[in-house]
CSV table of C-alpha atoms and ligand atoms in Angstrom, one decimal:
chain,number,residue,atom,x,y,z
A,67,MET,CA,0.0,0.0,0.0
A,68,GLU,CA,1.2,3.5,-0.9
A,69,CYS,CA,0.6,6.8,0.7
A,70,SER,CA,0.8,10.1,-0.9
A,71,GLY,CA,3.5,12.5,0.4
A,72,ARG,CA,1.0,15.4,0.2
A,73,LEU,CA,-1.8,13.6,1.9
A,74,LEU,CA,0.1,12.1,4.8
A,75,PHE,CA,-2.6,13.0,7.2
A,76,TYR,CA,-5.1,10.9,5.2
A,77,CYS,CA,-2.9,7.9,4.9
A,78,SER,CA,-4.4,5.9,7.6
A,79,LEU,CA,-7.9,6.8,6.5
A,80,ILE,CA,-7.0,5.8,2.9
A,81,LEU,CA,-5.6,2.5,4.2
A,82,SER,CA,-8.8,1.7,6.0
A,83,LEU,CA,-11.0,2.8,3.1
A,84,ALA,CA,-8.9,0.8,0.6
A,85,ALA,CA,-10.8,-2.4,1.4
A,86,LEU,CA,-14.1,-0.7,0.7
A,87,ALA,CA,-12.9,0.8,-2.6
A,88,LEU,CA,-11.4,-2.2,-4.4
A,89,ALA,CA,-12.3,-0.8,-7.8
A,90,ASP,CA,-10.0,2.2,-7.4
A,91,ASP,CA,-6.5,1.9,-8.6
A,92,PRO,CA,-4.4,2.1,-5.4
A,93,TYR,CA,-1.6,3.7,-7.5
A,94,PHE,CA,-3.7,6.5,-8.8
A,95,GLU,CA,-2.7,10.1,-7.9
A,96,CYS,CA,-3.9,13.3,-9.5
A,97,GLY,CA,-2.9,16.9,-9.1
A,98,PHE,CA,-3.5,20.4,-10.4
A,99,VAL,CA,-2.1,23.9,-10.1
A,100,GLU,CA,-4.7,26.0,-8.2
A,101,ASP,CA,-4.8,29.1,-10.4
A,102,ARG,CA,-4.9,27.7,-13.9
A,103,GLY,CA,-8.7,28.1,-14.3
A,104,ASN,CA,-11.8,26.0,-13.9
A,105,TYR,CA,-14.4,24.8,-16.4
A,106,THR,CA,-18.1,24.5,-15.7
A,107,ALA,CA,-20.6,21.8,-16.2
A,108,ASN,CA,-21.8,21.5,-19.8
A,109,SER,CA,-19.2,23.9,-21.2
A,110,SER,CA,-17.4,23.4,-24.5
A,111,TYR,CA,-14.3,22.7,-22.5
A,112,GLN,CA,-15.9,19.8,-20.7
A,113,ALA,CA,-17.2,18.5,-24.1
A,114,ASN,CA,-13.6,18.7,-25.5
A,115,LEU,CA,-12.2,17.0,-22.4
A,116,ASN,CA,-14.7,14.2,-23.0
A,117,ARG,CA,-13.5,14.0,-26.6
A,118,ILE,CA,-9.9,13.6,-25.3
A,119,VAL,CA,-11.1,10.6,-23.1
A,120,SER,CA,-12.8,9.0,-26.2
A,121,GLN,CA,-9.6,9.5,-28.2
A,122,LEU,CA,-7.7,7.8,-25.5
A,123,SER,CA,-10.2,4.9,-25.5
A,124,SER,CA,-9.9,4.4,-29.3
A,125,LEU,CA,-6.2,4.6,-30.0
A,126,THR,CA,-5.2,2.5,-32.9
A,127,GLU,CA,-1.5,3.3,-33.1
A,128,PHE,CA,0.9,2.2,-30.4
A,129,ASN,CA,3.6,4.8,-30.9
A,130,TYR,CA,5.6,3.2,-28.1
A,131,GLY,CA,3.1,4.5,-25.6
A,132,PHE,CA,3.3,8.3,-26.2
A,133,PHE,CA,0.5,10.4,-27.4
A,134,ASN,CA,0.0,14.1,-28.1
A,135,LEU,CA,-3.7,14.9,-28.5
A,136,SER,CA,-6.0,17.9,-28.9
A,137,ALA,CA,-9.7,18.5,-29.2
A,138,GLY,CA,-11.8,21.5,-30.1
A,139,GLU,CA,-10.9,25.1,-31.0
A,140,SER,CA,-9.3,27.9,-29.1
A,141,PRO,CA,-10.3,29.2,-26.5
A,142,ASP,CA,-11.9,25.9,-25.5
A,143,GLU,CA,-9.2,23.7,-27.1
A,144,VAL,CA,-7.9,21.0,-24.8
A,145,LYS,CA,-4.4,19.7,-25.3
A,146,ALA,CA,-3.3,16.5,-23.8
A,147,ILE,CA,-0.2,14.3,-23.4
A,148,ALA,CA,-0.3,10.6,-22.5
A,149,LEU,CA,2.5,8.3,-21.7
A,150,CYS,CA,2.8,4.6,-20.7
A,151,THR,CA,5.7,3.1,-19.0
A,152,GLY,CA,8.2,1.6,-21.4
A,153,ASP,CA,7.4,-2.0,-20.5
A,154,ARG,CA,3.7,-1.9,-21.3
A,155,THR,CA,2.3,-3.5,-24.4
A,156,GLN,CA,-0.2,-1.7,-26.6
A,157,ASP,CA,-3.2,-3.4,-25.0
A,158,GLU,CA,-2.0,-2.7,-21.5
A,159,CYS,CA,-1.2,0.9,-22.4
A,160,ASN,CA,-4.6,1.6,-24.0
A,161,SER,CA,-6.5,0.3,-21.0
A,162,CYS,CA,-4.3,2.2,-18.6
A,163,LEU,CA,-4.8,5.5,-20.5
A,164,HIS,CA,-8.5,5.1,-20.8
A,165,ARG,CA,-8.9,4.2,-17.0
A,166,THR,CA,-6.6,6.9,-15.9
A,167,ALA,CA,-8.1,9.7,-18.0
A,168,THR,CA,-11.6,8.7,-16.8
A,169,GLU,CA,-10.5,8.7,-13.2
A,170,LEU,CA,-8.7,12.0,-13.6
A,171,ILE,CA,-11.8,13.8,-14.6
A,172,GLN,CA,-13.7,12.2,-11.8
A,173,ARG,CA,-11.2,12.7,-9.0
A,174,CYS,CA,-9.6,16.1,-9.9
A,175,PRO,CA,-12.7,17.6,-11.5
A,176,TRP,CA,-13.3,21.2,-12.9
A,177,HIS,CA,-9.7,22.1,-13.4
A,178,LYS,CA,-8.8,23.1,-16.9
A,179,GLU,CA,-5.4,21.8,-16.3
A,180,ALA,CA,-4.7,18.5,-14.4
A,181,THR,CA,-2.4,15.6,-14.3
A,182,ALA,CA,-2.8,12.0,-13.3
A,183,TRP,CA,-0.4,9.2,-12.6
A,184,SER,CA,-1.3,5.6,-12.2
A,185,GLU,CA,0.9,2.6,-12.0
A,186,PHE,CA,1.6,2.2,-15.7
A,187,CYS,CA,0.7,5.6,-17.3
A,188,LEU,CA,0.5,9.3,-17.1
A,189,VAL,CA,-2.2,11.6,-18.5
A,190,ARG,CA,-2.1,15.4,-18.6
A,191,TYR,CA,-4.4,18.0,-20.1
A,192,ALA,CA,-4.4,21.8,-20.3
A,193,ASN,CA,-5.9,24.7,-22.2
A,194,ARG,CA,-2.4,25.6,-23.5
A,195,ASP,CA,0.5,24.2,-25.2
A,196,ILE,CA,2.3,21.6,-23.0
A,197,PHE,CA,4.2,19.7,-25.6
A,198,GLY,CA,7.9,19.9,-25.1
A,199,GLN,CA,7.6,22.2,-22.0
A,200,LEU,CA,9.5,21.1,-18.9
A,201,GLU,CA,7.2,21.5,-16.0
A,202,SER,CA,7.5,20.9,-12.3
A,203,GLU,CA,3.9,21.4,-11.1
A,204,PRO,CA,1.8,19.6,-10.2
A,205,ARG,CA,3.9,16.9,-8.6
A,206,THR,CA,3.6,14.4,-5.8
A,207,CYS,CA,5.3,11.4,-4.2
A,208,ALA,CA,3.8,8.1,-3.1
A,209,PHE,CA,5.7,5.8,-0.9
A,210,ASN,CA,5.4,2.4,0.7
A,211,THR,CA,4.9,2.7,4.4
A,212,ARG,CA,7.4,0.0,5.1
A,213,LYS,CA,10.9,1.1,6.0
A,214,ALA,CA,14.2,-0.4,4.8
A,215,SER,CA,16.1,-2.1,7.5
A,216,ASN,CA,19.4,-0.6,6.3
A,217,PRO,CA,18.5,2.8,5.0
A,218,VAL,CA,22.0,4.1,4.5
A,219,GLN,CA,23.3,1.2,2.3
A,220,PHE,CA,19.9,1.0,0.6
A,221,ASN,CA,20.1,4.6,-0.3
A,222,ASP,CA,23.7,4.4,-1.6
A,223,GLY,CA,22.8,1.5,-3.9
A,224,LEU,CA,19.7,3.3,-5.0
A,225,SER,CA,21.4,6.6,-5.8
A,226,GLU,CA,24.0,4.9,-8.0
A,227,LEU,CA,21.3,2.9,-9.8
A,228,LEU,CA,19.1,6.0,-10.3
A,229,ASN,CA,22.1,8.0,-11.7
A,230,ASN,CA,22.8,5.2,-14.2
A,231,LEU,CA,19.2,4.8,-15.2
A,232,SER,CA,18.7,8.6,-15.6
A,233,ASN,CA,21.7,8.8,-17.9
A,234,ILE,CA,20.3,6.0,-20.1
A,235,ALA,CA,16.8,7.4,-20.1
A,236,ALA,CA,17.9,11.0,-21.0
A,237,ALA,CA,20.0,9.7,-23.8
A,238,GLY,CA,17.0,7.8,-25.3
A,239,GLY,CA,15.8,9.0,-28.7
A,240,PRO,CA,12.6,10.8,-29.6
A,241,LEU,CA,10.5,7.5,-29.4
A,242,ARG,CA,11.1,6.7,-25.8
A,243,LYS,CA,13.2,7.9,-22.8
A,244,TYR,CA,13.0,5.0,-20.4
A,245,ALA,CA,15.4,2.8,-18.4
A,246,ALA,CA,14.9,0.1,-15.8
A,247,GLY,CA,17.3,-2.0,-13.9
A,248,ASN,CA,18.4,-3.4,-10.5
A,249,ALA,CA,21.2,-3.1,-8.1
A,250,THR,CA,22.4,-4.8,-4.9
A,251,ALA,CA,22.1,-2.8,-1.7
A,252,GLY,CA,23.3,-3.7,1.8
A,253,ASN,CA,22.3,-7.1,3.1
A,254,LEU,CA,22.6,-8.3,-0.5
A,255,GLN,CA,19.1,-7.0,-1.0
A,256,THR,CA,18.1,-6.2,-4.6
A,257,ILE,CA,16.5,-2.9,-5.5
A,258,TYR,CA,14.5,-2.5,-8.7
A,259,ALA,CA,14.1,0.9,-10.3
A,260,ALA,CA,12.7,2.5,-13.4
A,261,VAL,CA,12.8,6.1,-14.7
A,262,GLN,CA,11.1,7.7,-17.6
A,263,CYS,CA,10.7,11.2,-19.2
A,264,THR,CA,7.9,12.0,-21.7
A,265,PRO,CA,9.8,11.7,-25.0
A,266,ASP,CA,8.9,15.3,-26.0
A,267,MET,CA,11.7,16.3,-23.5
A,268,ASP,CA,15.1,16.8,-25.1
A,269,LYS,CA,18.1,15.3,-23.3
A,270,GLN,CA,18.7,18.4,-21.2
A,271,ASN,CA,15.2,18.9,-20.0
A,272,CYS,CA,14.8,15.2,-19.3
A,273,THR,CA,18.0,15.3,-17.2
A,274,HIS,CA,16.7,18.3,-15.4
A,275,CYS,CA,13.4,16.7,-14.6
A,276,LEU,CA,15.1,13.5,-13.4
A,277,ASP,CA,17.6,15.4,-11.3
A,278,ASP,CA,14.8,17.3,-9.6
A,279,GLY,CA,13.1,14.0,-9.0
A,280,LYS,CA,16.2,12.4,-7.5
A,281,ALA,CA,16.4,15.4,-5.1
A,282,GLU,CA,12.9,14.8,-4.1
A,283,PHE,CA,13.7,11.2,-3.3
A,284,LEU,CA,15.7,12.4,-0.3
A,285,ASN,CA,12.7,14.2,1.1
A,286,CYS,CA,10.0,11.7,0.6
A,287,CYS,CA,11.5,8.3,-0.3
A,288,TYR,CA,14.4,8.1,2.0
A,289,GLY,CA,14.5,4.8,4.0
A,290,ARG,CA,11.4,3.4,2.2
A,291,ILE,CA,11.4,0.0,0.6
A,292,GLY,CA,9.4,1.4,-2.4
A,293,CYS,CA,8.5,4.9,-3.7
A,294,ARG,CA,7.3,6.8,-6.7
A,295,VAL,CA,8.2,10.4,-7.5
A,296,LEU,CA,5.6,11.7,-9.9
A,297,ARG,CA,6.2,14.9,-12.0
A,298,PRO,CA,4.4,16.2,-15.1
A,299,THR,CA,7.3,15.4,-17.4
A,300,CYS,CA,9.1,12.5,-15.7
A,301,ILE,CA,8.5,9.6,-13.2
A,302,LEU,CA,10.9,7.7,-11.0
A,303,ARG,CA,10.1,4.5,-9.1
A,304,PHE,CA,11.8,1.9,-7.1
A,305,GLU,CA,10.7,-1.2,-5.3
A,306,SER,CA,12.2,-4.2,-3.5
A,307,ASN,CA,10.5,-6.5,-5.9
A,308,PRO,CA,10.8,-6.7,-9.7
A,309,PHE,CA,7.8,-4.6,-10.8
A,310,TYR,CA,8.7,-4.0,-14.4
A,311,HIS,CA,8.6,-6.2,-17.4
A,312,THR,CA,11.0,-6.4,-20.3
A,313,ALA,CA,10.9,-3.1,-22.2
A,314,VAL,CA,8.9,-3.2,-25.4
A,315,PRO,CA,11.5,-3.3,-28.2
A,316,LEU,CA,12.1,-0.2,-30.2
A,317,PRO,CA,12.9,-0.4,-34.0
A,318,SER,CA,16.5,-1.5,-34.4
A,319,LEU,CA,17.5,1.3,-36.8
A,320,PRO,CA,17.7,4.8,-35.4
A,321,PRO,CA,14.9,6.9,-36.9
A,322,SER,CA,16.3,8.7,-39.9
A,323,PRO,CA,16.2,12.5,-39.7
A,324,THR,CA,14.8,12.9,-43.2
A,325,PRO,CA,12.1,12.4,-44.1
A,326,PRO,CA,10.3,12.0,-40.7
A,327,GLY,CA,8.3,8.8,-41.0
A,328,PRO,CA,5.0,8.4,-39.2
A,329,THR,CA,6.6,6.4,-36.5
A,330,THR,CA,9.2,9.0,-35.6
A,331,SER,CA,6.9,11.7,-34.5
A,332,PRO,CA,4.3,11.5,-31.7
A,333,THR,CA,0.8,10.7,-32.7
A,334,SER,CA,-1.1,13.9,-33.1
A,335,ILE,CA,-4.9,13.5,-33.2
A,336,GLY,CA,-6.6,16.7,-34.0
A,337,GLY,CA,-10.3,17.5,-34.0
B,89,NAG,C1,-11.9,26.0,-9.0
B,89,NAG,O1,-12.5,24.9,-8.5
B,89,NAG,C2,-11.9,24.5,-7.3
B,89,NAG,C3,-12.5,23.1,-6.9
B,89,NAG,O2,-13.8,23.0,-7.2
B,89,NAG,C4,-12.2,25.6,-6.2
B,89,NAG,O3,-11.7,25.2,-5.0
B,89,NAG,C5,-11.5,26.9,-6.7
B,89,NAG,O4,-11.9,27.9,-5.9
B,89,NAG,C6,-12.0,27.2,-8.1
B,89,NAG,N1,-11.2,28.3,-8.6
B,89,NAG,C7,-11.7,29.3,-9.3
B,89,NAG,C8,-10.8,30.4,-9.8
B,89,NAG,O5,-12.9,29.4,-9.5
B,90,NAG,C1,-26.0,20.1,-17.7
B,90,NAG,O1,-26.8,19.3,-18.6
B,90,NAG,C2,-27.5,18.3,-17.9
B,90,NAG,C3,-28.2,17.4,-19.0
B,90,NAG,O2,-28.7,18.2,-20.0
B,90,NAG,C4,-28.6,19.1,-17.0
B,90,NAG,O3,-29.3,18.1,-16.3
B,90,NAG,C5,-27.8,19.9,-16.0
B,90,NAG,O4,-28.7,20.7,-15.3
B,90,NAG,C6,-26.8,20.9,-16.8
B,90,NAG,N1,-26.0,21.5,-15.8
B,90,NAG,C7,-25.7,22.8,-15.8
B,90,NAG,C8,-24.9,23.4,-14.7
B,90,NAG,O5,-26.1,23.6,-16.8
B,91,NAG,C1,1.2,18.1,-30.6
B,91,NAG,O1,-0.1,18.5,-30.7
B,91,NAG,C2,-0.3,19.9,-31.0
B,91,NAG,C3,-1.7,20.2,-30.9
B,91,NAG,O2,-2.1,20.2,-29.6
B,91,NAG,C4,0.3,20.3,-32.3
B,91,NAG,O3,0.2,21.6,-32.5
B,91,NAG,C5,1.7,19.9,-32.4
B,91,NAG,O4,2.2,20.0,-33.6
B,91,NAG,C6,1.9,18.4,-32.0
B,91,NAG,N1,3.3,18.1,-31.9
B,91,NAG,C7,3.8,17.0,-32.5
B,91,NAG,C8,5.3,16.9,-32.5
B,91,NAG,O5,3.1,16.2,-33.0
B,92,NAG,C1,13.0,22.8,-22.2
B,92,NAG,O1,11.9,23.3,-21.4
B,92,NAG,C2,11.8,24.7,-21.4
B,92,NAG,C3,10.8,25.1,-20.4
B,92,NAG,O2,9.5,24.6,-20.6
B,92,NAG,C4,11.3,25.1,-22.8
B,92,NAG,O3,11.1,26.5,-22.9
B,92,NAG,C5,12.4,24.7,-23.8
B,92,NAG,O4,11.9,24.9,-25.1
B,92,NAG,C6,12.7,23.2,-23.6
B,92,NAG,N1,13.8,22.9,-24.5
B,92,NAG,C7,13.7,22.1,-25.6
B,92,NAG,C8,14.9,22.0,-26.4
B,92,NAG,O5,12.7,21.6,-25.9
B,93,NAG,C1,26.5,2.2,-12.8
B,93,NAG,O1,27.3,2.3,-13.9
B,93,NAG,C2,28.6,2.1,-13.7
B,93,NAG,C3,29.4,2.4,-15.0
B,93,NAG,O2,28.8,1.7,-16.1
B,93,NAG,C4,28.8,0.6,-13.3
B,93,NAG,O3,30.2,0.3,-13.0
B,93,NAG,C5,28.0,0.4,-12.0
B,93,NAG,O4,28.0,-1.0,-11.7
B,93,NAG,C6,26.6,0.8,-12.2
B,93,NAG,N1,25.9,0.7,-10.9
B,93,NAG,C7,24.7,0.3,-10.8
B,93,NAG,C8,24.1,0.3,-9.4
B,93,NAG,O5,23.9,0.1,-11.7
B,94,NAG,C1,19.4,-7.5,-12.6
B,94,NAG,O1,19.8,-6.9,-13.9
B,94,NAG,C2,20.7,-7.7,-14.6
B,94,NAG,C3,21.0,-6.9,-15.9
B,94,NAG,O2,21.6,-5.7,-15.5
B,94,NAG,C4,20.0,-9.0,-15.0
B,94,NAG,O3,20.9,-9.8,-15.7
B,94,NAG,C5,19.6,-9.7,-13.8
B,94,NAG,O4,18.9,-10.8,-14.1
B,94,NAG,C6,18.7,-8.8,-12.9
B,94,NAG,N1,18.5,-9.5,-11.6
B,94,NAG,C7,17.3,-9.7,-11.1
B,94,NAG,C8,17.2,-10.4,-9.8
B,94,NAG,O5,16.3,-9.3,-11.7
């Protein structure tokens, strides 16, 4: 069971309610920035948001789990970004995105701009351009309430692993910026970790996001046996059990710069 860093107070309540709410994804978190505007019931913005959810329910391309969507016309245009973790198949990705987008609208309602993270995917929407923008809000952190028995060694092993994975992820191409791996900490315990940026980040912005995320580990994740740092443009996670699958293979040839084929740019669904 995870508890949110921002909702510590509610943690025990959530734990006791968890049994009553089996349908809810225990990994789901959502967030918003307070002053970015609200939409009202039956507005065009709400209709466009619903169109984004339908788009996310009827994706036909896989695109390695990354989608850049929009619906409607300014000033009610909704822009969205959706990302699945690099180890999810197309079916797993589609169902995660549909569930997460639906739950986002229900659990963080009326905000023109909001972000949700579930175990295997991330969904964001806004009434402005968000593609390629490094962002640090909203963010949260969700940790396992169990503590590591040897926090110092655990953290040393984890830091080195996260640094290695961050370098690999940031150097990933435009299709995917993801890395997962394991390390041995004190007591010969194995730590499993994965990090990922939305692939619209360039190497520098991805590194920046992951560096900020690693700094947050010290605040919220220190001494825990599992934790997720959740940001709008990158996610970091570690556990004491192997939680990831083999990454979905990317095309073996690097995408050629000219001409850009359909698989080299993120799917853009207008409307
Ligand atoms: C937007 O909605 C939230 C939640 O319903 C509310 O707390 C907030 O005051 C609203 N903000 C504005 C600017 O209306
Ligand atoms: C929105 O539309 C529904 C169905 O047409 C209606 O029942 C409801 O009163 C409307 N709400 C607002 C705030 O206009
Ligand atoms: C992403 O979607 C926006 C529309 O919201 C579009 O203007 C932009 O060109 C798209 N970017 C890419 C790289 O597909
Ligand atoms: C990095 O993020 C910043 C802040 O959003 C943005 O202005 C900049 O264009 C991004 N850099 C690149 C190369 O995409
Ligand atoms: C990190 O990378 C270095 C250099 O490739 C390697 O020697 C080390 O074993 C790696 N450590 C972990 C924890 O992955
Ligand atoms: C840890 O990662 C290595 C590759 O770096 C892999 O060979 C090994 O099987 C993994 N160990 C476990 C326990 O998953």
